[in-house]
DNA sequence: TATGAATGAGCGTTCATTCAT
DNA sequence: AATGAATGAACGCTCATTCAT
């Protein structure tokens, strides 16, 4: 086995978990399977990660961090709150609707682990809260500019609703793709968002 | 141990799975733990269920069937499509928002198992499709009566969006309750639904 | 595999540990080896014992409890403190000197585990303290009757010294039998004991 | 890392084993832990020692050789056999009673490894036999000078008894310090030795 | 000398399932 | 209908040792 740096190996291993998890779930993604997917020997996994959970946390980070950065850029570059909303939902849901199914399945699976593993919960909750905060900033911008009106709801409650829409499309896409008419997720979400925030 | 009918035992066992799953996830809900929660001996579990997966399917049914019946009644009894929408969302999301967290966690967990277990997927997908069909019938009723206008979206796409909202609130509630301002889920969902379907 | 009660199995398993430990030490006495010695399958070990350490504790008890009972009887039945001392040392050291080498090796091995495992330490310490207490009661009896005189030492310090003699013979017997001229342990120990306690 | 001579490194490594063993026992003293305690990298350990067992042998030597030399000097410098006995027991048991607990624990731990590892057994046995020989020479000197009388026991049997006392105090001190009233070990041992050898 | 990635066997433990009672 | 002992495979993880660098 050619020697590589820990950073390279860690990337390969999280990728191995992604693939193993898509096929077998988290519990079924055994160290042996992760290793096989990554083309490594099982013993090496624990040289680079202390625990299996640590791999999951690394995968969560790898899925989330680039995504949230893209979303923030899109929001920043938009000329209006409405445009920001549109491009963020588009970015999230053309993924949720049609793009990398493995990543979506992994995201949903991580969410389920987060229900009862405190450390996973902390990281996953933080991710959800960052997405929510992004939505809230867009809502606030729209309210300030007069584009939006949250009615009786707080900006935060609106942001939570938008977060729920996105997470919900992920869940449905991962479990019952046929329930979502192809290509309608982003459009329907945007329509709901505008309805939620209309003057 | 006094002998009980198979039906009573099956109910106790699915309840045991619900509780064990809330604490340990599906993989962690061992037969031993399920038995302990149900106050039974491990050997008895396999007398009433062939496999662990069969218990999960029974739990899914137990969670879903009464719920969909209630929802259908609410929709039928409503005087308008809008009122049907309101009472259905209210029924689903006052649950998703504040009611039995164990049931919500179990539902989300079952969804994740459905990603890769064909038999679970079939049952879970059918459940989602039934909820979607209910939403679609409400949308159709509203469109027919002139209350709603789905715009460029098909009735089905609108129903899928409403399904996503509900599932999304469940997921977020199960993993990061603090992300949802208390008591706003049903109201925000209704606002989105009306925006989605406004004339 | 014929079905037996837990109590029978637990006895077989502690016996398996005794034998595996004599040959491989505690760390080397793997569950697999214990099972093989006991003629059981590995999975069954953990049905009857929660942890490997629990087996060690059970073995400690099995080695110690009958022994201390015998010693107490011997002391009680003796007509004088001197005779009590003689029969107790004889009982301990004809064992330590020549009898079941596996049991002696196991005892010494358990002692070493007791250095750093708190639960083992508690049980092993209690065993040592019970032996010491027995010696102390004999010393006290002798002092009271005028047979013995502990000089500047407390009765307890004398008991500790006697305990050390016994434990020391065990250790030397387990590691370097040739260092002890055969059949001299009990006699030499008694001579030392009398010297320690002479008027 | 500045390069150091092999001899210095070997000393650091045996010291690392001593500390790791005090906390985790021999089996639990992994190369990684030894390296960490010694402030070295794991790979380097096997540059200086072929096997883990070789480190244990080196540690045994490091603990034993300086000690036996001191003891021999003390015996040589004494004006009488009795004085020799007194200073040797004092040197051994003010250690066993109160001094470096890590070294005592390590000594006892090495003894247990010696039960079943032939190479360790050889080295440990030799150490015990050298201590015994020292005691035997003191006994012989006393018998020759008329200070001592071994009675029916051989000089060797007396030496073995003294060895047992010392080893026993080590064991008890390592496992159940509270069993030994502080500061009494050397005094009680000497009283026993004199009793053993009295005219 | 020194590093730390890599190996593969083995560890204690858990598990769904079976089945004699 | 019920018990709980029994099975054997698989689990996450640790390990002494090797070796390319």
CSV table of C-alpha atoms in Angstrom, one decimal, chain A residues 21-25 27 105 108-109 111-112 114-116 121 124-125 128-129 132 149-154 156-157 160-161 163-165 167-169 171-172 174-176 178-181 184 187-188 191-192 195-196 198, chain B residues 21-25 27 105 108-109 111-112 114-116 121 124-125 128-129 132 149-154 156-157 160-161 163-165 167-169 171-172 174-176 178-181 184 187-188 191-192 195-196 198:
chain,number,residue,atom,x,y,z
A,21,UNK,CA,-23.9,4.1,4.2
A,22,UNK,CA,-25.9,4.8,1.1
A,23,UNK,CA,-26.1,1.0,0.5
A,24,UNK,CA,-26.2,-0.3,4.1
A,25,UNK,CA,-27.2,2.5,6.4
A,27,UNK,CA,-25.0,0.6,11.4
A,105,UNK,CA,-29.3,9.5,1.5
A,108,UNK,CA,-30.9,11.9,5.9
A,109,UNK,CA,-29.1,9.0,7.6
A,111,UNK,CA,-30.0,13.2,10.7
A,112,UNK,CA,-31.5,10.0,12.1
A,114,UNK,CA,-28.5,12.7,15.4
A,115,UNK,CA,-31.7,11.8,17.1
A,116,UNK,CA,-29.9,9.9,19.8
A,121,UNK,CA,-26.8,15.9,17.3
A,124,UNK,CA,-26.1,18.2,12.8
A,125,UNK,CA,-28.1,20.8,14.9
A,128,UNK,CA,-29.5,23.0,10.6
A,129,UNK,CA,-29.3,26.2,12.6
A,132,UNK,CA,-32.0,28.4,9.3
A,149,UNK,CA,-44.1,40.5,5.0
A,150,UNK,CA,-43.9,37.7,7.6
A,151,UNK,CA,-47.4,38.5,8.9
A,152,UNK,CA,-48.0,37.2,12.4
A,153,UNK,CA,-45.0,34.9,12.2
A,154,UNK,CA,-41.5,35.8,13.4
A,156,UNK,CA,-37.3,32.9,12.7
A,157,UNK,CA,-40.5,31.0,12.3
A,160,UNK,CA,-37.8,27.4,10.2
A,161,UNK,CA,-40.5,26.7,7.8
A,163,UNK,CA,-35.7,24.8,6.5
A,164,UNK,CA,-38.4,22.2,7.0
A,165,UNK,CA,-39.4,22.4,3.3
A,167,UNK,CA,-35.2,18.9,4.8
A,168,UNK,CA,-38.6,17.4,3.9
A,169,UNK,CA,-37.7,17.2,0.2
A,171,UNK,CA,-36.3,12.9,3.2
A,172,UNK,CA,-38.9,12.2,0.6
A,174,UNK,CA,-34.3,9.6,-0.3
A,175,UNK,CA,-37.1,7.3,0.5
A,176,UNK,CA,-39.8,7.7,-2.2
A,178,UNK,CA,-41.6,8.8,-7.2
A,179,UNK,CA,-43.6,10.9,-4.8
A,180,UNK,CA,-42.0,14.0,-6.2
A,181,UNK,CA,-42.8,14.9,-9.8
A,184,UNK,CA,-40.9,20.5,-9.4
A,187,UNK,CA,-40.3,25.6,-8.1
A,188,UNK,CA,-42.9,24.5,-5.6
A,191,UNK,CA,-43.9,29.3,-4.5
A,192,UNK,CA,-44.5,28.3,-1.0
A,195,UNK,CA,-46.7,32.7,-0.3
A,196,UNK,CA,-45.3,32.5,3.2
A,198,UNK,CA,-46.1,37.8,0.6
B,21,UNK,CA,-35.8,2.7,19.0
B,22,UNK,CA,-36.3,6.1,20.5
B,23,UNK,CA,-33.4,5.5,22.8
B,24,UNK,CA,-31.1,3.4,20.7
B,25,UNK,CA,-32.1,3.7,17.0
B,27,UNK,CA,-30.0,-1.2,14.9
B,105,UNK,CA,-38.5,9.9,16.2
B,108,UNK,CA,-38.1,9.5,11.0
B,109,UNK,CA,-36.1,6.4,11.9
B,111,UNK,CA,-37.9,6.5,7.0
B,112,UNK,CA,-34.1,6.1,7.1
B,114,UNK,CA,-36.7,2.6,4.2
B,115,UNK,CA,-33.8,4.1,2.2
B,116,UNK,CA,-32.2,0.7,1.8
B,121,UNK,CA,-39.4,1.0,1.6
B,124,UNK,CA,-43.1,3.6,3.9
B,125,UNK,CA,-43.5,4.7,0.3
B,128,UNK,CA,-46.1,8.7,1.9
B,129,UNK,CA,-48.1,8.2,-1.2
B,132,UNK,CA,-49.7,12.7,-0.8
B,149,UNK,CA,-55.0,27.8,-8.2
B,150,UNK,CA,-51.9,25.6,-8.6
B,151,UNK,CA,-50.5,27.8,-11.3
B,152,UNK,CA,-47.9,26.1,-13.5
B,153,UNK,CA,-47.6,23.2,-11.0
B,154,UNK,CA,-49.6,20.0,-11.3
B,156,UNK,CA,-49.5,16.3,-7.7
B,157,UNK,CA,-46.5,18.5,-7.4
B,160,UNK,CA,-45.7,16.6,-3.0
B,161,UNK,CA,-44.7,20.0,-1.7
B,163,UNK,CA,-45.9,16.2,2.0
B,164,UNK,CA,-42.3,17.6,2.1
B,165,UNK,CA,-43.3,20.3,4.5
B,167,UNK,CA,-42.0,15.3,6.7
B,168,UNK,CA,-39.5,18.2,7.0
B,169,UNK,CA,-41.0,19.4,10.2
B,171,UNK,CA,-37.2,15.6,10.8
B,172,UNK,CA,-36.3,18.9,12.2
B,174,UNK,CA,-36.7,15.0,15.9
B,175,UNK,CA,-33.2,16.3,15.5
B,176,UNK,CA,-33.2,19.9,16.5
B,178,UNK,CA,-34.9,24.4,19.1
B,179,UNK,CA,-34.8,25.2,15.4
B,180,UNK,CA,-38.6,25.5,15.4
B,181,UNK,CA,-40.2,28.3,17.4
B,184,UNK,CA,-45.4,27.9,14.7
B,187,UNK,CA,-49.4,28.1,11.2
B,188,UNK,CA,-46.4,28.5,9.0
B,191,UNK,CA,-49.4,30.0,5.2
B,192,UNK,CA,-47.1,28.3,2.8
B,195,UNK,CA,-49.3,30.8,-0.9
B,196,UNK,CA,-48.6,27.7,-3.0
B,198,UNK,CA,-53.5,31.0,-4.1
